[in-house]
Coordinates of C-alpha atoms and ligand atoms in Angstrom, one line a residue:
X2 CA -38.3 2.7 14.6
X3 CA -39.2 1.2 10.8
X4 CA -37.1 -0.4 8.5
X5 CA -38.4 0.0 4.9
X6 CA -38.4 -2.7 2.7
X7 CA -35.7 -2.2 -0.1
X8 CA -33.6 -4.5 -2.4
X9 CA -31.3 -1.6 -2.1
X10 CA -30.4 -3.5 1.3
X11 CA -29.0 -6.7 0.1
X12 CA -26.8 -4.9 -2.5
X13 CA -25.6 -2.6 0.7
X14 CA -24.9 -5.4 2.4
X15 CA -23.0 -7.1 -0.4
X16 CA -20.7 -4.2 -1.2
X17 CA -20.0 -3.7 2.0
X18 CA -18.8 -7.5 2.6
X19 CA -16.7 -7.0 -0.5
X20 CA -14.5 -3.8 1.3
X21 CA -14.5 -5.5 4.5
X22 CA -12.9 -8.7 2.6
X23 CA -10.3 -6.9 1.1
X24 CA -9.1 -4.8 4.7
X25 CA -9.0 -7.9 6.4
X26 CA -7.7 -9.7 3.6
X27 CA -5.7 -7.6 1.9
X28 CA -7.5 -9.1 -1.5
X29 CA -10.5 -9.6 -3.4
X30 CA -12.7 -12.0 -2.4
X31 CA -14.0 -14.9 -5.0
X32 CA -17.2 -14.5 -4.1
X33 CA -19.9 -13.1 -2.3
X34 CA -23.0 -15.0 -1.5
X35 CA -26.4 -14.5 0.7
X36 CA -29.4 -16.8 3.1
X37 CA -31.8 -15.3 4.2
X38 CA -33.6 -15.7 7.7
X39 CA -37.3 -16.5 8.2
X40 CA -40.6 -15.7 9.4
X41 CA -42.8 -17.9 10.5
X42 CA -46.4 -17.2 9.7
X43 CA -48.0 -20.3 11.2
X44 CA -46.9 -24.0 12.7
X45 CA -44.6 -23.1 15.7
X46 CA -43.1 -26.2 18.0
X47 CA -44.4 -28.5 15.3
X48 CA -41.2 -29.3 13.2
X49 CA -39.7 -31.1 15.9
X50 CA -42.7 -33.3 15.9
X51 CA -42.8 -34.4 12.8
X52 CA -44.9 -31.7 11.8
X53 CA -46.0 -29.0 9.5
X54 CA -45.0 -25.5 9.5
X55 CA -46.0 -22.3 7.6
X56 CA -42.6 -20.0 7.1
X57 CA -41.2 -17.5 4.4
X58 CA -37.5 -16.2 3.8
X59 CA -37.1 -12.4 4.5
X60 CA -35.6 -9.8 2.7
X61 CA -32.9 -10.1 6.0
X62 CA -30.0 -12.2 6.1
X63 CA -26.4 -12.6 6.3
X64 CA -24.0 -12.3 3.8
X65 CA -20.9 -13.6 3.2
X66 CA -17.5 -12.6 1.0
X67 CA -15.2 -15.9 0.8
X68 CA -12.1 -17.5 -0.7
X69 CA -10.5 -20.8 -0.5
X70 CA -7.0 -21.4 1.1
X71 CA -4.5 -24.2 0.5
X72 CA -4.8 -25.0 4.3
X73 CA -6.9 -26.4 6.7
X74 CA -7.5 -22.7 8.5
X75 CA -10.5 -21.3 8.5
X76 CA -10.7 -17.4 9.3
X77 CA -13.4 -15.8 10.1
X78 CA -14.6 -11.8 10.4
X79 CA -17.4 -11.2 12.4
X80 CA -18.3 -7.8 11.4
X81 CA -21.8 -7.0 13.4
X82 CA -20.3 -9.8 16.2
X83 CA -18.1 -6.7 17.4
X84 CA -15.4 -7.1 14.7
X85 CA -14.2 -10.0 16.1
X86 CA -11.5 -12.5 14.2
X87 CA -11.8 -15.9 14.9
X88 CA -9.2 -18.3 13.4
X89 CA -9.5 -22.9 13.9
X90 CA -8.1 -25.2 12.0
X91 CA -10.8 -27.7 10.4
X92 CA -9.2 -30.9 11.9
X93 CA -8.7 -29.1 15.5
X94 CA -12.8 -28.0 16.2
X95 CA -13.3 -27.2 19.6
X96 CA -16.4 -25.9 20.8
X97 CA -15.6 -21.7 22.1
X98 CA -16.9 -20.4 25.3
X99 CA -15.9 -17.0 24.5
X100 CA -16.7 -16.1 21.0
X101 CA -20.3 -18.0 20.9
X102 CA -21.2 -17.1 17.2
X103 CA -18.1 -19.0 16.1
X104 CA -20.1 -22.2 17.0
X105 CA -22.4 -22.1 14.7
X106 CA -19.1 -21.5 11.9
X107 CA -17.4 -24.4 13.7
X108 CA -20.5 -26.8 13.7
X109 CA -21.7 -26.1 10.7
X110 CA -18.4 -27.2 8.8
X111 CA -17.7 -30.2 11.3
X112 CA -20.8 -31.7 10.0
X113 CA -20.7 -30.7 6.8
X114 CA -17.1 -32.9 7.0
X115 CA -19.1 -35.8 7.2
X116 CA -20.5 -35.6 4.2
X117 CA -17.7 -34.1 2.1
X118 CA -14.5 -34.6 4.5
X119 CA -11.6 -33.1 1.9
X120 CA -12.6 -29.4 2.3
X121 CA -10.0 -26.9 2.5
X122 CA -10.0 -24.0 4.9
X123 CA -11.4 -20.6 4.2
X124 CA -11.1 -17.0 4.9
X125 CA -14.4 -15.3 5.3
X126 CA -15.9 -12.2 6.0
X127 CA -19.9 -12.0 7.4
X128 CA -21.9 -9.4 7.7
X129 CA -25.8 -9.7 8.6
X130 CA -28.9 -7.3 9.3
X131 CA -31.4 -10.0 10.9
X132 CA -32.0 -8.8 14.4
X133 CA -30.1 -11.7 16.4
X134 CA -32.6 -12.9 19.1
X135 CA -35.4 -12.1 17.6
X136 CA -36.6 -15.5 16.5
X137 CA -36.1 -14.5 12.8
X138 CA -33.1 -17.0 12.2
X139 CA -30.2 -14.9 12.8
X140 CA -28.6 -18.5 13.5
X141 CA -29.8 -20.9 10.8
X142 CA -29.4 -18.0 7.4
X143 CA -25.6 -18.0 9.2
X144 CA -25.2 -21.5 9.2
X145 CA -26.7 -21.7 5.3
X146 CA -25.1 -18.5 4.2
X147 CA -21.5 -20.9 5.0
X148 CA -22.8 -23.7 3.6
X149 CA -23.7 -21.7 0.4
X150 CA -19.6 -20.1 0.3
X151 CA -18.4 -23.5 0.7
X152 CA -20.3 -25.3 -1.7
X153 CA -18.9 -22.9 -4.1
X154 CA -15.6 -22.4 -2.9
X155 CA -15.1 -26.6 -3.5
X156 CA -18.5 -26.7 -5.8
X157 CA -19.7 -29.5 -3.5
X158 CA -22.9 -31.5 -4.3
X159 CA -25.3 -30.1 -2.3
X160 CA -29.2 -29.9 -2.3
X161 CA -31.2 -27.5 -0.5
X162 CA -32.2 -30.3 1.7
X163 CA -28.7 -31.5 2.4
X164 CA -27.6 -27.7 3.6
X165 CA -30.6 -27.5 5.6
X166 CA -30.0 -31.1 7.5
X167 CA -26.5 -30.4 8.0
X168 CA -27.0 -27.1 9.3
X169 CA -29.8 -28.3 12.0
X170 CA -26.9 -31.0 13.1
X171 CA -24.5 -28.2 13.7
X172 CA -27.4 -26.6 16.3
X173 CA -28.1 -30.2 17.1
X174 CA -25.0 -31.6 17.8
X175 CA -22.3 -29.0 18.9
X176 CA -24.6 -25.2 19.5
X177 CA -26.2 -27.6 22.0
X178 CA -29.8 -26.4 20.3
X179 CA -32.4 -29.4 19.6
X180 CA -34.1 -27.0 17.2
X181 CA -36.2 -28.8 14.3
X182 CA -35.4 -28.2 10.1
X183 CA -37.8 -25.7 9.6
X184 CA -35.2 -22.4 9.6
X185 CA -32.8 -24.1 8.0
X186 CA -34.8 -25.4 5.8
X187 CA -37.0 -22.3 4.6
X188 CA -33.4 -20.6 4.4
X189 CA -32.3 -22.4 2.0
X190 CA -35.5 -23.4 -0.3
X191 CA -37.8 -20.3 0.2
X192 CA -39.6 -19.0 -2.9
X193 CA -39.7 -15.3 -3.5
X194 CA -43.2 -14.3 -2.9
X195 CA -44.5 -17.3 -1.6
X196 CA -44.4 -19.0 2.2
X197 CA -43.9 -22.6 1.7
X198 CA -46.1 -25.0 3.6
X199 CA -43.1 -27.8 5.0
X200 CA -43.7 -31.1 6.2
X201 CA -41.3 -32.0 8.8
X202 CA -41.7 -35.6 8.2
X203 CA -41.2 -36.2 4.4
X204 CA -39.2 -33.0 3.5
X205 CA -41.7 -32.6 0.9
X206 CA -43.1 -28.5 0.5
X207 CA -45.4 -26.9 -1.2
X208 CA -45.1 -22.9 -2.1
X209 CA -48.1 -20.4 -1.7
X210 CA -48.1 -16.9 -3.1
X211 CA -48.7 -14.3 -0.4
X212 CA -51.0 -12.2 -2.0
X213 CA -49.7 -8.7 -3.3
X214 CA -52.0 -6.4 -1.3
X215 CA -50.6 -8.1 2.1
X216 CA -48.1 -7.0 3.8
X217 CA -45.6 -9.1 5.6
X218 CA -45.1 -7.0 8.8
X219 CA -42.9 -8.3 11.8
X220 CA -42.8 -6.0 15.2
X221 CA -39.9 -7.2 17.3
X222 CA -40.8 -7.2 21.5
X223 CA -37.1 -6.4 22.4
X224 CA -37.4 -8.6 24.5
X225 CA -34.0 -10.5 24.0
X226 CA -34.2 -14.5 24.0
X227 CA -31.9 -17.1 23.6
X228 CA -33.0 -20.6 23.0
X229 CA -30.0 -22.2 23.5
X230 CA -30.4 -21.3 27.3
X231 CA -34.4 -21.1 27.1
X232 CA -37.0 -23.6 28.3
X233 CA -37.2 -25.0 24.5
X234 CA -35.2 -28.6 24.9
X235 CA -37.8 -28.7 28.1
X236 CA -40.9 -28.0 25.4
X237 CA -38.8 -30.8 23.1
X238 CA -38.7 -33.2 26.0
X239 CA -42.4 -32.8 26.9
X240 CA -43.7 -33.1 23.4
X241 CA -41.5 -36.7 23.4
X242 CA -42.7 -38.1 26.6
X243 CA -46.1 -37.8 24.9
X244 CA -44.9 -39.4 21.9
X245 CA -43.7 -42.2 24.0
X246 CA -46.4 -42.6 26.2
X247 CA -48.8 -43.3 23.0
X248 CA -45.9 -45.4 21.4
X249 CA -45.0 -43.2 18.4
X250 CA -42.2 -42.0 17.1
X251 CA -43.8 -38.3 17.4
X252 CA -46.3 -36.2 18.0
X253 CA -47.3 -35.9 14.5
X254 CA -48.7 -39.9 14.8
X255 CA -51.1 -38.8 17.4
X256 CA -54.8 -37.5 17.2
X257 CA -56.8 -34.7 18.8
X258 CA -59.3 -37.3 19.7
X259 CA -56.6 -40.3 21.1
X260 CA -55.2 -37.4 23.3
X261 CA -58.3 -36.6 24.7
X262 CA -59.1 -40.3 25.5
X263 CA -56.1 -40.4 27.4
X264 CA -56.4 -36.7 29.6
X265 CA -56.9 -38.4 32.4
X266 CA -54.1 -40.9 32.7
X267 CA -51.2 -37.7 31.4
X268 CA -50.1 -34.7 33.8
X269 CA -52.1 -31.8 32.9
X270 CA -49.0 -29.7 31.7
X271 CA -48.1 -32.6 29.0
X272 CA -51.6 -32.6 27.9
X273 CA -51.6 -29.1 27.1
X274 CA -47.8 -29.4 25.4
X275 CA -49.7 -31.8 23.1
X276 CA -52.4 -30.1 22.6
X277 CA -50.6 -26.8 21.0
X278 CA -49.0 -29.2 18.8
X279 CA -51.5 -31.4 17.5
X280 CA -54.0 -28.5 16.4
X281 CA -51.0 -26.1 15.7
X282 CA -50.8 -29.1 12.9
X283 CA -54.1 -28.5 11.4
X284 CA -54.2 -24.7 11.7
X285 CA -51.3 -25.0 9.4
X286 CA -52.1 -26.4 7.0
X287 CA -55.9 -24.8 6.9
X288 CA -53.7 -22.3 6.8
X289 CA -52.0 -23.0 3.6
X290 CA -54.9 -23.5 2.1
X291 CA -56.8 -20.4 3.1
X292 CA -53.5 -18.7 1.3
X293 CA -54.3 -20.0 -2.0
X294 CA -57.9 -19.1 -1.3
X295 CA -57.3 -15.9 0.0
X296 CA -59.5 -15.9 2.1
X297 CA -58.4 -13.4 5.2
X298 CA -61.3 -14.7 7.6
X299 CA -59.7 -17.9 7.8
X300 CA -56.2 -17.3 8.0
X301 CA -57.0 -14.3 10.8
X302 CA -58.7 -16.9 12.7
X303 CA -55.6 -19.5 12.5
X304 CA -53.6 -17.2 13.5
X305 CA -55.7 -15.8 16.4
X306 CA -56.2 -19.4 17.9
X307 CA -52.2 -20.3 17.1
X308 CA -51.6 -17.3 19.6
X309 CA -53.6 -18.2 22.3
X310 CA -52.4 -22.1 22.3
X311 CA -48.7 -20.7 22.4
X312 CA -49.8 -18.6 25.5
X313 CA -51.8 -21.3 27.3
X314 CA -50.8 -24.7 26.5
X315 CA -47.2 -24.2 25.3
X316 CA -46.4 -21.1 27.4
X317 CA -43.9 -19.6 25.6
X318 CA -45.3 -16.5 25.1
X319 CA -44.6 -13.4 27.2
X320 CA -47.1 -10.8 28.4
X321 CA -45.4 -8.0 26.0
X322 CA -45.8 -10.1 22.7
X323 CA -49.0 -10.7 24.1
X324 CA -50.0 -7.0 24.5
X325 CA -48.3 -6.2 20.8
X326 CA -50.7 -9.1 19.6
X327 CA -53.8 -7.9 21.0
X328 CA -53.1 -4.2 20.7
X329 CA -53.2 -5.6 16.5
X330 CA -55.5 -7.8 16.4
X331 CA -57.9 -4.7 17.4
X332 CA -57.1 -3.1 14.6
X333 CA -57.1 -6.0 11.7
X334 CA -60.4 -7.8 13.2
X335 CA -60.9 -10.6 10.3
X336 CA -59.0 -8.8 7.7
X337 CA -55.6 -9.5 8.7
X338 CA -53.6 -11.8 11.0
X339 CA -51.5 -11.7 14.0
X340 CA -49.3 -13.5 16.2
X341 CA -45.8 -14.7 17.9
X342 CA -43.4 -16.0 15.6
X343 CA -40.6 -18.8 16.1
X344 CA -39.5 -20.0 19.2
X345 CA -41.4 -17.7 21.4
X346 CA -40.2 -16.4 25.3
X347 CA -39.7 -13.2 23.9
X348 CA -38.5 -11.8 20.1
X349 CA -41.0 -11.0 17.8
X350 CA -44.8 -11.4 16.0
X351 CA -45.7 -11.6 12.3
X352 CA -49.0 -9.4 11.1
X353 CA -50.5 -10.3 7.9
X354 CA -51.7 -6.4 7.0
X355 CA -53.8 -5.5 4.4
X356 CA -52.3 -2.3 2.6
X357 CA -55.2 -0.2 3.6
X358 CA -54.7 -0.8 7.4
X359 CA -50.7 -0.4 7.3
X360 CA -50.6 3.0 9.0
X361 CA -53.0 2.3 11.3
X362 CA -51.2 -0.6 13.0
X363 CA -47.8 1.1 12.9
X364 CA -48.9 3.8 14.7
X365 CA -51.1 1.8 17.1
X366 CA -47.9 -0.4 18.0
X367 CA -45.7 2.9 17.9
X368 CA -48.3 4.8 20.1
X369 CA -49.6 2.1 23.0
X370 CA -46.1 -0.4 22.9
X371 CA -43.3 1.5 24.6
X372 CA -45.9 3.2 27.1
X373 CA -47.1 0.1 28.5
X374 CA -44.0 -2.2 28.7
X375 CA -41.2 0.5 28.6
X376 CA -39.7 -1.2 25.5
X377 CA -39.0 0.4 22.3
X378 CA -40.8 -1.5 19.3
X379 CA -38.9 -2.3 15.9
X380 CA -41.5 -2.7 12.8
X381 CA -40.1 -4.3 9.8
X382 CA -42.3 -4.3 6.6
X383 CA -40.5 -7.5 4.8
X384 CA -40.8 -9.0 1.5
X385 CA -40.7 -13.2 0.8
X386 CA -37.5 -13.6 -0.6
X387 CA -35.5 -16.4 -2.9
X388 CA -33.5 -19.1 -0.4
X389 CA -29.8 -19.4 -0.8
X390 CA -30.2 -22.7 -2.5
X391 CA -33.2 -22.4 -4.4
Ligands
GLA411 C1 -37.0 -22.2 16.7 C2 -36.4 -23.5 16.1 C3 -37.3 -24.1 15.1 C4 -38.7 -24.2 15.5 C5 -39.2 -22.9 16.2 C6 -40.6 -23.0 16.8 O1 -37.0 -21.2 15.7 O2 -35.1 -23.3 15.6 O3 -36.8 -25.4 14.7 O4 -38.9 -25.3 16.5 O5 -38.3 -22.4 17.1 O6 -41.5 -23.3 15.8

């Protein structure tokens, strides 16, 4: 299957919020808004350590219809979440066992309480066409989509940065998800066109233009993953203990050459952990700059080696995103780049294609993938796209 790049899409998706709205509702709603989820072309497992990461926002999000109410009730349509209706009361949150995606509604406005405790409640109505499970931020372009209707509904002061901290606490501290900012982040301040190189530490970014004959591809494994359940707080932990054990505050602090010093004296598995993260760190940001340059050679070979230290020191690769990134890579060679993207144990890879070589790689994937792992393959050609608070 291929999903065509289109802004015809996002103005689907927005007049179709609008209807659903108004059956639920019985009105119009006061306004419609939109965040976008994310790919992640390079820097994966290094926000949480301080890091630097490589994303873009993706012409897939989730979209919201809203309008305020005099009470504290917040109700809530789920239309791709099987129709569902979920109903709280802003000073009653409780976290829901059943209806999981109403966490990231109900954490998402507990936290953003602390910060700005007289909001009023809220019917709302959410649609959204970024695969969930992918690792394409299904979860975070939810949590700023909300933050974007509420900030309206009560025009709240609130920055790009703040939406993107708050909405990290709400995976953080009730989802029960010790992501890092980076989805939340690129959600909310991505640059049409552009990837934005993001340090993790200072908040500070800088925006790179993906060059117009590249295309932005992303193939999705079907393989289904769920962090929240996944061995990522493990990958967290074990990044940490390293941390520790140099006495830092994180990864970020440490070098290639003081972690080497010290093989010996760490358990081989935490040494790899490291590893991935301290020269996922510099192939980011070579990366960044091989953007500007456009220069393909480089960027194909960050991209190659980011692979392989996901699949053998941070293991959170599986063997079908492996095959889909080899079963690429044969075809771009140096002039394009390919590997997993986001959290990894399953969901997707990005592929840097050069326009010429677009065919090819479609029907490579759509000709070797489902034989060999019995899976069928999604390819979606994406565009960068504008965050919700940019
Ligand atoms: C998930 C998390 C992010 C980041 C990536 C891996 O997407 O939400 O914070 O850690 O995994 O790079």
């Amino acid at each position: 299957m291929s999903f065509p790049v289109s802004d015809q899409q996002g103005y689907e998706q927005q007049v179709l919020v609008k209807i659903l709205f108004e059956q639920q509702f019985k009105r119009s709603a006061s306004l419609v808004c939109h965040a976008p989820g994310r790919v992640n072309i390079i820097g994966d497992h290094t926000d949480y350590n301080d890091g630097f990461v490589l994303p873009a926002a993706i012409n897939y999000g989730t979209t919201i219809a809203a309008s305020k109410r005099e009470d504290l009730i917040v109700k809530v349509y789920a239309h791709d979440c099987e129709q569902q209706i979920n109903e709280f009361s802003l000073d009653d949150i409780t976290f829901d066992e059943e209806m999981m995606w109403s966490n990231y509604v109900k954490g998402t406005l507990q936290a953003l309480m602390k910060k700005h405790p007289s909001i009023k409640g809220a019917n709302l109505a959410v649609t959204g066409n970024v695969p969930q499970g992918a690792g394409l931020s299904s979860s975070a372009s939810f949590e700023i989509a909300i933050l974007k209707a509420f900030s309206q509904l009560y025009q709240l002061e609130l920055t790009g940065i703040d939406a993107a901290l708050i909405g990290q606490q709400a995976e953080n501290d009730f989802v029960g998800c010790n992501c890092g900012i980076m989805d939340q982040l690129i959600s909310a301040m991505g640059q049409q066109g552009h990837a934005m190189l993001l340090d993790c530490k200072s908040l500070s970014f800088e925006d790179a233009p993906i060059p117009d004959d590249l295309t932005l591809f992303i193939i999705n494994s079907n393989v289904k993953r769920g962090l929240v359940d996944s061995e990522y707080n493990l990958r967290r932990e074990q990044c940490e203990a390293v941390a520790k054990y140099f006495g830092k505050s994180a990864l970020r602090e440490v070098t290639l050459a003081q972690l080497n010093f010290a093989k010996e004296q760490l358990e081989p598995e935490l040494f790899k952990r490291a590893r991935h993260v301290i020269t996922e760190n510099t192939r980011a940001v070579n990366a960044l700059n091989a953007l500007k340059n456009n220069d393909m050679v480089t960027i194909s070979a960050a991209m190659k080696a980011s692979h392989l230290s996901l699949r053998d020191d941070f293991e959170v690769t599986t063997k079908e995103m492996d095959g889909l990134v080899n079963m690429i890579d044969n075809v771009l060679g140096e002039k394009g780049g390919v590997r997993m993207t986001g959290g990894g144990f399953g969901g997707c890879v990005v592929a840097l294609v050069p326009l010429e070589l677009v065919a090819q790689v479609e029907s490579v994937v759509n000709n070797n993938y489902e034989n060999k792992f019995g899976l069928k393959p999604s390819i979606y050609h994406c565009t960068a796209t504008q965050g919700a608070f940019r």
